[in-house]
Amino acid sequence: MSKEKYLIGNWKMNHTQKETKQFLEDVASLNLVENAKEKDVVLAVAPSYLSLQVAKKNAHGIIIASQDAHHKDHGAYTSSVSIPMLQEIKIDWSIIGHSERRGYEGETSEICNQKIVALLANKFHIVYCVGETEKEYEAGKTKNIIKKQVTVGLSNVAKEDVKNIIIAYEPVWSIGTGKNASKEIAEDICSFIRGIVEKLYDKETADNLAILYGGSVKPENIHDYLLQENVDGALVGGASLKADSFKSLLDNI
Ligand code: PGA
C-alpha cells in the first residue's frame, strides 16, 4: 500500500488568476505545506489553464496540475492545450477523464487512454478519473463500468509507468450534489479497482497504486473515507476552493 495520502483540489472553471494567487498566499500563511509534510499528505490543486502560470509561480510547494491535456503536440484542435504548452510552464501533473469532460465533451476511455499514453511518455503524473452515472449505479452496473474505464484507460501502459498514475473513483451522481457515496461504497469500489490493476499487472503494482475517492468530499466527511483501507486520498471540487476549507480538509485527514 502506498504510504502517502493525497489531497487534490479540482477547481474546474473557478478562480481567476487573482483569486488563484490569493488562495496560494492564504495557504502559505496557514502553513499548509508543512502540516501536510508532517502527515505525509501530498497536496495538489488544478486551476484553469489561464491560472496555471500564476499558480506555478506562487505554489509554495503545492503541486499544480492541469485539468486536462490534449494527446497531440499541436494541430487544429480549437480550445485544446498540448503537453508541450504545459511543459513550457513546468506543469507535469494532469487530471484526465473527469466526468465533466466525459459528460459534456464526449470524452471516452479510449480518448483518455491516448492522453494517458502521451502524458506518460512525457513523464507526467496523472490523476485518472473513473465513475458511473446515476442511471448506471441504479441499474447495478457500477463494477462493469469501472472495469471498462480502468482497463481501457490503462491499455498500452507499461507496468513501470503505473507508478505515475493515480486513479480517482468519482461516482458521477455524487459530484457537486452533496450526495456523497458512503464510505462502504468508496471502499468497495476502490478495492475493486485495486483488484483490476492486480489482474492487469501484479500485486506489487496494485498495492503501490494510490486510489482516491471524489464526490462531495467535505471537511466533515474526509476522515471517514481516508480511514478506508483502499482509499489513499481525496479529489475535491467545491470544498477545495477556499484556503480555510482546504486547510480543514487537511486537518481532518
Ligand atoms: P465535488 O467535485 O467535490 O464538488 O463534488 C469533485 C470532483 O468533481 O472532482
Tab-separated table of N, CA and C in Angstrom, residues 14-15 26 28 39 43 50 81 85 87 94 123 138 154-155 164 174 187 191 193 197-198 207 211 215 228 231 246:
chain	number	residue	atom	x	y	z
A	14	ASN	N	-13.316	27.666	-11.950
A	14	ASN	CA	-13.390	28.609	-10.830
A	14	ASN	C	-12.023	29.235	-10.607
A	15	HIS	N	-12.025	30.424	-10.067
A	15	HIS	CA	-10.838	31.180	-9.680
A	15	HIS	C	-10.123	31.829	-10.877
A	26	ASP	N	-2.845	32.604	0.887
A	26	ASP	CA	-3.553	32.238	2.126
A	26	ASP	C	-3.058	30.880	2.635
A	28	ALA	N	-0.214	29.500	2.063
A	28	ALA	CA	1.160	29.613	2.575
A	28	ALA	C	1.135	30.190	3.988
A	39	LYS	N	2.153	15.056	7.964
A	39	LYS	CA	1.145	13.986	7.910
A	39	LYS	C	1.344	13.071	6.718
A	43	LEU	N	-0.126	17.510	-1.409
A	43	LEU	CA	-1.163	18.496	-1.738
A	43	LEU	C	-1.049	18.923	-3.189
A	50	LEU	N	-5.667	29.122	-17.661
A	50	LEU	CA	-5.192	30.513	-17.599
A	50	LEU	C	-4.486	30.832	-16.289
A	81	VAL	N	-5.277	22.324	-25.168
A	81	VAL	CA	-3.930	22.695	-24.727
A	81	VAL	C	-3.053	21.443	-24.794
A	85	MET	N	2.885	22.706	-24.407
A	85	MET	CA	2.485	24.006	-23.839
A	85	MET	C	2.540	23.956	-22.312
A	87	GLN	N	4.381	21.810	-20.580
A	87	GLN	CA	5.792	21.628	-20.161
A	87	GLN	C	6.541	22.961	-20.155
A	94	SER	N	-1.402	16.144	-14.463
A	94	SER	CA	-2.668	16.441	-15.144
A	94	SER	C	-3.774	15.485	-14.705
A	123	LYS	N	6.626	11.918	-19.074
A	123	LYS	CA	6.948	11.877	-17.634
A	123	LYS	C	5.996	12.687	-16.757
A	138	GLU	N	-27.900	2.906	-10.482
A	138	GLU	CA	-29.202	2.332	-10.124
A	138	GLU	C	-29.452	1.008	-10.838
A	154	LEU	N	-5.954	2.107	-19.066
A	154	LEU	CA	-4.578	1.654	-18.822
A	154	LEU	C	-4.011	0.806	-19.965
A	155	SER	N	-4.754	0.677	-21.058
A	155	SER	CA	-4.200	-0.197	-22.108
A	155	SER	C	-2.941	0.433	-22.696
A	164	ASN	N	3.251	6.352	-11.985
A	164	ASN	CA	2.954	7.767	-12.252
A	164	ASN	C	1.460	8.035	-12.422
A	174	SER	N	-22.445	11.694	-7.346
A	174	SER	CA	-22.039	12.304	-6.069
A	174	SER	C	-21.286	13.614	-6.281
A	187	GLU	N	-14.987	2.318	-0.370
A	187	GLU	CA	-14.016	1.254	-0.108
A	187	GLU	C	-14.243	0.069	-1.060
A	191	SER	N	-11.333	-0.829	-3.660
A	191	SER	CA	-10.704	-2.143	-3.543
A	191	SER	C	-10.904	-2.935	-4.847
A	193	ILE	N	-11.056	-1.609	-7.811
A	193	ILE	CA	-10.093	-1.024	-8.769
A	193	ILE	C	-8.699	-1.626	-8.520
A	197	VAL	N	-6.308	-3.729	-11.210
A	197	VAL	CA	-4.904	-3.399	-11.516
A	197	VAL	C	-3.999	-4.588	-11.181
A	198	GLU	N	-4.339	-5.316	-10.148
A	198	GLU	CA	-3.547	-6.515	-9.823
A	198	GLU	C	-3.652	-7.536	-10.955
A	207	ASP	N	-0.681	-2.747	-5.132
A	207	ASP	CA	-0.530	-2.264	-3.760
A	207	ASP	C	0.068	-0.856	-3.719
A	211	ILE	N	-5.229	5.268	-4.840
A	211	ILE	CA	-6.606	5.345	-5.337
A	211	ILE	C	-7.362	6.349	-4.465
A	215	GLY	N	-16.158	13.189	-4.804
A	215	GLY	CA	-17.601	13.366	-4.920
A	215	GLY	C	-18.161	13.863	-3.602
A	228	GLN	N	-10.517	4.256	5.208
A	228	GLN	CA	-10.736	3.000	4.469
A	228	GLN	C	-9.410	2.475	3.935
A	231	VAL	N	-8.615	3.490	0.287
A	231	VAL	CA	-8.775	4.889	-0.134
A	231	VAL	C	-7.536	5.664	0.322
A	246	PHE	N	-9.771	24.188	2.546
A	246	PHE	CA	-8.693	23.274	2.136
A	246	PHE	C	-7.883	22.873	3.373
